[in-house]
CSV table of C-alpha atoms and ligand atoms in Angstrom, one decimal:
chain,number,residue,atom,x,y,z
A,1,MET,CA,-3.1,27.8,-4.3
A,2,SER,CA,-2.1,25.1,-7.1
A,3,GLN,CA,-0.7,22.0,-5.8
A,4,ILE,CA,2.9,20.7,-6.3
A,5,LEU,CA,3.5,16.6,-5.6
A,6,MET,CA,6.9,15.9,-5.3
A,7,VAL,CA,7.2,11.2,-5.3
A,8,THR,CA,10.5,9.8,-4.8
A,9,GLY,CA,11.0,6.3,-6.1
A,10,ALA,CA,8.4,7.4,-9.1
A,11,ALA,CA,9.7,4.9,-11.3
A,12,GLY,CA,8.5,2.0,-8.7
A,13,GLY,CA,5.4,0.3,-8.5
A,14,LEU,CA,3.8,1.8,-5.9
A,15,GLY,CA,4.9,5.9,-7.4
A,16,ARG,CA,3.5,4.8,-10.2
A,17,ALA,CA,-0.2,3.5,-9.1
A,18,LEU,CA,0.7,7.2,-6.8
A,19,ILE,CA,1.3,8.7,-10.6
A,20,GLU,CA,-1.2,7.5,-12.3
A,21,ILE,CA,-4.1,8.3,-9.9
A,22,ALA,CA,-2.9,11.2,-9.3
A,23,GLY,CA,-3.1,12.4,-12.9
A,24,ARG,CA,-6.8,12.7,-13.0
A,25,SER,CA,-6.6,15.7,-10.6
A,26,ASP,CA,-5.4,19.0,-12.1
A,27,VAL,CA,-2.0,18.5,-9.4
A,28,ARG,CA,1.3,19.2,-11.1
A,29,VAL,CA,3.0,16.0,-10.6
A,30,VAL,CA,7.4,15.9,-10.1
A,31,ALA,CA,9.0,12.5,-10.5
A,32,VAL,CA,12.3,12.1,-8.9
A,33,GLY,CA,13.5,8.7,-9.3
A,34,ARG,CA,18.2,6.9,-9.9
A,35,SER,CA,17.9,6.6,-13.7
A,36,GLU,CA,16.0,9.9,-15.9
A,37,GLU,CA,15.2,7.3,-18.7
A,38,ARG,CA,13.6,5.0,-16.1
A,39,LEU,CA,11.5,7.2,-15.0
A,40,ARG,CA,10.9,8.8,-18.4
A,41,GLU,CA,9.7,5.6,-19.5
A,42,ALA,CA,7.6,4.7,-16.0
A,43,VAL,CA,5.9,8.3,-15.6
A,44,PRO,CA,5.9,10.0,-19.4
A,45,ASN,CA,2.6,12.4,-18.1
A,46,VAL,CA,4.0,14.1,-15.2
A,47,ALA,CA,5.5,18.3,-14.5
A,48,LEU,CA,9.0,17.0,-14.6
A,49,HIS,CA,12.0,14.3,-14.4
A,50,ILE,CA,14.4,15.1,-11.4
A,51,ALA,CA,17.2,12.2,-11.8
A,52,ALA,CA,18.8,12.1,-8.2
A,53,ASP,CA,19.6,9.7,-5.9
A,54,VAL,CA,17.9,10.4,-2.3
A,55,SER,CA,19.3,8.4,0.0
A,56,THR,CA,22.2,10.9,-0.1
A,57,TYR,CA,22.3,14.7,2.0
A,58,GLU,CA,23.1,15.9,-1.1
A,59,GLY,CA,21.0,13.7,-4.1
A,60,ALA,CA,17.9,14.8,-1.8
A,61,GLN,CA,18.4,18.8,-1.1
A,62,SER,CA,19.6,18.9,-5.2
A,63,ALA,CA,16.4,17.1,-6.4
A,64,VAL,CA,14.5,19.5,-3.8
A,65,SER,CA,15.8,23.2,-5.5
A,66,GLU,CA,15.4,21.7,-9.0
A,67,CYS,CA,11.8,21.3,-8.1
A,68,VAL,CA,11.3,24.3,-6.1
A,69,SER,CA,13.5,26.2,-8.8
A,70,LYS,CA,12.0,24.7,-12.4
A,71,VAL,CA,7.9,24.6,-11.0
A,72,GLY,CA,7.6,26.1,-7.3
A,73,ALA,CA,8.3,24.3,-4.2
A,74,PRO,CA,6.3,21.0,-2.9
A,75,THR,CA,3.0,21.4,-1.4
A,76,MET,CA,2.8,17.6,-1.4
A,77,LEU,CA,5.7,15.3,-0.6
A,78,ALA,CA,4.8,11.0,-1.2
A,79,HIS,CA,8.3,9.7,-0.4
A,80,CYS,CA,8.1,5.8,-2.1
A,81,VAL,CA,11.1,5.1,-1.6
A,82,GLY,CA,12.7,2.0,0.1
A,83,ASN,CA,13.6,-1.5,-0.4
A,84,ILE,CA,13.0,-5.5,1.1
A,85,VAL,CA,16.0,-7.6,2.0
A,86,LEU,CA,14.9,-9.9,4.4
A,87,ALA,CA,17.1,-12.6,6.6
A,88,PRO,CA,18.0,-13.3,10.2
A,89,ALA,CA,20.0,-10.8,12.2
A,90,ALA,CA,22.4,-13.2,12.2
A,91,ARG,CA,22.9,-13.4,8.1
A,92,THR,CA,22.0,-9.8,7.0
A,93,THR,CA,26.1,-8.6,5.8
A,94,GLU,CA,26.8,-5.0,7.1
A,95,ALA,CA,26.4,-4.0,3.4
A,96,GLN,CA,23.0,-5.0,2.9
A,97,TYR,CA,22.0,-3.6,6.2
A,98,ARG,CA,23.3,-0.7,5.2
A,99,ASP,CA,21.8,-0.6,2.3
A,100,VAL,CA,18.7,-1.0,4.1
A,101,MET,CA,18.8,1.8,6.3
A,102,ARG,CA,20.1,4.2,3.1
A,103,ALA,CA,16.8,3.8,1.6
A,104,ASN,CA,14.6,3.0,4.1
A,105,LEU,CA,15.7,5.8,6.6
A,106,ASP,CA,18.1,8.3,5.2
A,107,SER,CA,15.8,9.2,2.1
A,108,ALA,CA,13.2,9.7,4.2
A,109,PHE,CA,15.2,11.5,6.7
A,110,PHE,CA,16.8,13.4,4.3
A,111,MET,CA,13.3,14.2,2.2
A,112,LEU,CA,11.0,15.3,4.9
A,113,SER,CA,14.7,17.7,5.9
A,114,ALA,CA,15.4,18.9,2.1
A,115,THR,CA,10.9,19.7,1.9
A,116,VAL,CA,10.1,21.6,5.4
A,117,ALA,CA,12.7,23.7,4.8
A,118,ALA,CA,11.0,24.6,0.7
A,119,ALA,CA,7.8,24.4,2.1
A,120,ARG,CA,9.0,26.8,5.2
A,121,THR,CA,11.5,28.9,2.9
A,122,ALA,CA,8.1,29.8,0.6
A,123,ALA,CA,6.1,30.7,3.9
A,124,GLN,CA,3.2,28.0,2.7
A,125,PRO,CA,1.5,25.0,4.6
A,126,ALA,CA,2.6,21.7,2.5
A,127,SER,CA,1.7,17.9,3.9
A,128,LEU,CA,3.3,14.3,3.5
A,129,CYS,CA,3.0,11.1,3.7
A,130,PHE,CA,6.2,8.4,4.2
A,131,VAL,CA,6.0,4.4,3.8
A,132,SER,CA,6.6,2.2,6.6
A,133,THR,CA,6.2,-1.0,6.0
A,134,ILE,CA,3.9,-3.6,8.9
A,135,ALA,CA,7.2,-5.5,10.1
A,136,ALA,CA,8.0,-2.5,11.6
A,137,GLN,CA,4.1,-3.2,14.2
A,138,ILE,CA,4.6,-6.4,15.1
A,139,GLY,CA,8.0,-8.6,14.9
A,140,ILE,CA,7.3,-10.7,12.2
A,141,ALA,CA,11.2,-13.2,11.5
A,142,ASN,CA,13.7,-12.5,9.2
A,143,HIS,CA,12.6,-8.9,9.0
A,144,GLU,CA,15.4,-7.1,11.6
A,145,ALA,CA,16.8,-5.0,9.3
A,146,VAL,CA,14.3,-3.4,7.5
A,147,ALA,CA,11.8,-3.2,11.1
A,148,ALA,CA,14.2,-1.5,11.6
A,149,ALA,CA,14.8,1.3,9.2
A,150,LYS,CA,11.0,1.9,9.1
A,151,GLY,CA,10.6,2.1,12.8
A,152,GLY,CA,13.1,5.0,13.3
A,153,LEU,CA,10.8,6.5,10.0
A,154,GLU,CA,7.6,6.0,12.4
A,155,ALA,CA,9.3,7.1,15.1
A,156,MET,CA,11.4,10.0,12.2
A,157,VAL,CA,7.2,10.5,11.2
A,158,ARG,CA,5.5,11.1,15.2
A,159,SER,CA,8.6,13.6,15.9
A,160,ALA,CA,8.0,16.4,12.9
A,161,ALA,CA,4.9,16.2,13.0
A,162,ALA,CA,5.2,17.7,16.4
A,163,THR,CA,7.6,19.9,15.4
A,164,TYR,CA,6.2,21.4,12.7
A,165,ALA,CA,2.4,21.2,12.9
A,166,ALA,CA,2.3,25.0,14.4
A,167,GLN,CA,3.4,25.9,10.4
A,168,SER,CA,0.2,23.6,8.9
A,169,ILE,CA,2.5,21.3,8.2
A,170,ARG,CA,1.3,17.6,8.5
A,171,VAL,CA,3.4,13.8,8.5
A,172,ASN,CA,2.4,11.4,8.1
A,173,ALA,CA,3.1,7.9,7.0
A,174,VAL,CA,1.4,4.5,5.5
A,175,ALA,CA,2.0,1.1,6.9
A,176,PRO,CA,1.2,-1.4,4.0
A,177,GLY,CA,1.0,-5.7,3.6
A,178,LEU,CA,2.8,-7.2,0.8
A,179,MET,CA,1.8,-5.5,-2.2
A,180,GLU,CA,2.5,-6.6,-5.7
A,181,THR,CA,5.5,-4.2,-7.1
A,182,PRO,CA,8.0,-5.1,-8.2
A,183,ALA,CA,10.1,-5.2,-4.5
A,184,ALA,CA,7.8,-7.8,-4.0
A,185,ALA,CA,8.1,-10.4,-7.0
A,186,LYS,CA,10.1,-12.2,-5.3
A,187,PHE,CA,8.0,-13.3,-2.5
A,188,LEU,CA,5.1,-14.4,-5.7
A,189,SER,CA,6.2,-15.6,-8.5
A,190,THR,CA,4.3,-19.1,-8.5
A,191,PRO,CA,1.1,-20.0,-7.5
A,192,THR,CA,1.9,-21.8,-4.5
A,193,LEU,CA,3.8,-18.7,-3.1
A,194,ARG,CA,1.0,-16.4,-4.3
A,195,GLU,CA,-1.6,-18.5,-2.3
A,196,ALA,CA,0.4,-19.4,0.5
A,197,SER,CA,1.2,-15.3,1.2
A,198,ALA,CA,-2.8,-14.3,0.5
A,199,LYS,CA,-3.3,-16.8,3.7
A,200,GLN,CA,-1.3,-15.0,5.3
A,201,TYR,CA,-4.0,-12.1,5.7
A,202,PRO,CA,-7.4,-12.7,7.7
A,203,LEU,CA,-9.0,-10.6,3.9
A,204,GLY,CA,-7.6,-14.2,1.8
A,205,THR,CA,-5.9,-11.3,-0.4
A,206,ILE,CA,-2.9,-9.5,-1.2
A,207,GLY,CA,-2.6,-6.0,-1.3
A,208,SER,CA,-2.7,-3.7,-4.6
A,209,PRO,CA,-0.2,-0.2,-5.1
A,210,GLU,CA,-3.1,0.9,-5.7
A,211,GLU,CA,-4.9,1.0,-2.7
A,212,VAL,CA,-2.3,2.2,-0.8
A,213,ALA,CA,-1.6,4.6,-3.0
A,214,GLU,CA,-5.1,6.1,-2.8
A,215,LEU,CA,-4.6,6.4,1.6
A,216,MET,CA,-1.8,8.3,0.6
A,217,LEU,CA,-3.2,10.5,-1.5
A,218,TRP,CA,-5.7,11.0,1.3
A,219,LEU,CA,-3.6,11.5,3.9
A,220,LEU,CA,-2.0,13.9,0.9
A,221,SER,CA,-5.2,15.7,0.6
A,222,ASP,CA,-7.2,18.8,2.2
A,223,ALA,CA,-9.4,15.7,3.1
A,224,ALA,CA,-7.2,14.7,5.8
A,225,ARG,CA,-6.2,18.4,7.5
A,226,ARG,CA,-7.2,17.4,11.3
A,227,VAL,CA,-4.1,14.2,10.6
A,228,THR,CA,-1.1,14.3,12.0
A,229,GLY,CA,2.0,12.2,13.0
A,230,GLN,CA,0.1,9.4,12.5
A,231,THR,CA,1.2,6.0,10.3
A,232,TRP,CA,-2.0,4.4,8.8
A,233,THR,CA,-2.6,0.3,8.2
A,234,ILE,CA,-3.5,-0.9,5.3
A,235,ASP,CA,-2.9,-4.3,6.3
A,236,GLY,CA,-5.7,-6.7,5.5
A,237,GLY,CA,-6.5,-7.2,8.8
A,238,PHE,CA,-2.8,-8.4,9.4
A,239,THR,CA,-1.0,-7.2,12.8
A,240,ALA,CA,-4.8,-5.6,14.1
A,241,ILE,CA,-7.1,-9.2,14.8
A,242,ARG,CA,-7.4,-13.1,15.0
A,243,PRO,CA,-10.0,-14.3,12.9
A,244,LEU,CA,-9.8,-18.1,13.9
A,245,ILE,CA,-9.4,-18.0,18.0
A,246,ARG,CA,-12.8,-18.2,18.5
B,301,NAP,N1,6.1,-4.3,-2.5
B,301,NAP,C1,6.0,-4.4,-0.6
B,301,NAP,O1,5.4,-5.6,-0.5
B,301,NAP,C2,6.3,-3.7,0.1
B,301,NAP,C3,5.9,-3.7,1.8
B,301,NAP,C4,5.7,-2.9,3.0
B,301,NAP,C5,6.6,-1.7,2.3
B,301,NAP,N2,6.6,-1.3,0.9
B,301,NAP,C6,7.4,-0.3,1.3
B,301,NAP,O2,6.2,0.4,0.1
B,301,NAP,C7,7.9,1.4,-0.6
B,301,NAP,C8,8.0,1.4,-2.3
B,301,NAP,O3,8.2,0.5,-2.2
B,301,NAP,P1,7.3,-0.3,-4.1
B,301,NAP,O4,6.6,-1.6,-3.3
B,301,NAP,O5,7.1,0.0,-4.5
B,301,NAP,O6,9.2,-1.0,-4.6
B,301,NAP,P2,9.9,-1.1,-5.9
B,301,NAP,O7,8.8,-0.6,-7.0
B,301,NAP,O8,10.7,-1.7,-6.0
B,301,NAP,O9,10.0,0.4,-5.7
B,301,NAP,C9,10.7,1.2,-4.9
B,301,NAP,C10,12.0,2.4,-5.5
B,301,NAP,O10,12.4,2.7,-4.2
B,301,NAP,C11,13.6,3.1,-4.7
B,301,NAP,N3,15.2,2.6,-4.6
B,301,NAP,C12,15.0,1.5,-3.8
B,301,NAP,N4,16.3,1.4,-3.1
B,301,NAP,C13,16.8,2.8,-2.9
B,301,NAP,C14,17.8,3.3,-2.7
B,301,NAP,N5,18.4,2.1,-2.0
B,301,NAP,N6,18.9,4.3,-2.7
B,301,NAP,C15,17.7,5.6,-3.8
B,301,NAP,N7,16.4,5.3,-4.2
B,301,NAP,C16,16.4,3.1,-4.3
B,301,NAP,C17,13.9,2.9,-5.8
B,301,NAP,O11,13.9,4.2,-6.6
B,301,NAP,P3,14.6,4.5,-8.9
B,301,NAP,O12,14.4,4.5,-9.7
B,301,NAP,O13,15.7,6.0,-8.3
B,301,NAP,O14,15.7,2.6,-8.4
B,301,NAP,C18,12.5,2.5,-6.1
B,301,NAP,O15,12.0,2.8,-7.6
B,301,NAP,C19,9.0,1.4,-0.1
B,301,NAP,O16,9.4,2.0,1.1
B,301,NAP,C20,8.7,-0.3,0.2
B,301,NAP,O17,9.4,0.3,1.5
B,301,NAP,C21,6.6,-2.2,-0.1
């Protein structure tokens, strides 16, 4: 069966890296983003561009149904939509909170729902990969809103994996630390900020979207056929180790 990989947030840093790597195999890539113009510029060589706002129910449904009618039901979904708003809870506005929930959690749920429905209608297996963050796994100051949204996403992944295991639909996520993409640009805008950020990670570097994309593509592939319901952390040791304690 020929693979159809749908990538949301395709014009973003992670989405673009993932499409570049996936393009080296014979998978058909369907790129989704809110602006067709931005998509065409960011990822010109894909099977189909779909302009849709998947943070709404209607947007996610229409993106998947356009994919089904023009290319076929997606066999893989890499959901790369999300944003980062850093502020303590008491200084997070309602508008900021709603935007974080919409971008990070609503979009994930609506894409899960639409993609799984299409796979079931087509009676075919599927593999889905979402993107969490280390802030959902360990308390990091000023991340309350994004931690709430991504914590919900991780719980959703486990439940959906259980619901659809019998239909051979696998659902996983990755949890990166700071990654060099437009979303993180303001935290890496000077050499001093970069050095301070890198020092927070035991392995001493800032993550690249390519390494996260490689992990996502592995989780989506048949090589990961026994992996479901998992969130795989990729964070230079940030959440698991304390190398300075001897
Ligand atoms: N960069 C990091 O340090 C970092 C760390 C941990 C987790 N993450 C997660 O990694 C994923 C990829 O992010 P990235 O780093 O590649 O960021 P990015 O370059 O900003 O890309 C994110 C994409 O999400 C879409 N998006 C943002 N807000 C949206 C909204 N309200 N409604 C619909 N779409 C929206 C945008 O799509 P359009 O093209 O349609 O505007 C954008 O292309 C996200 O889930 C993010 O939370 C990033």
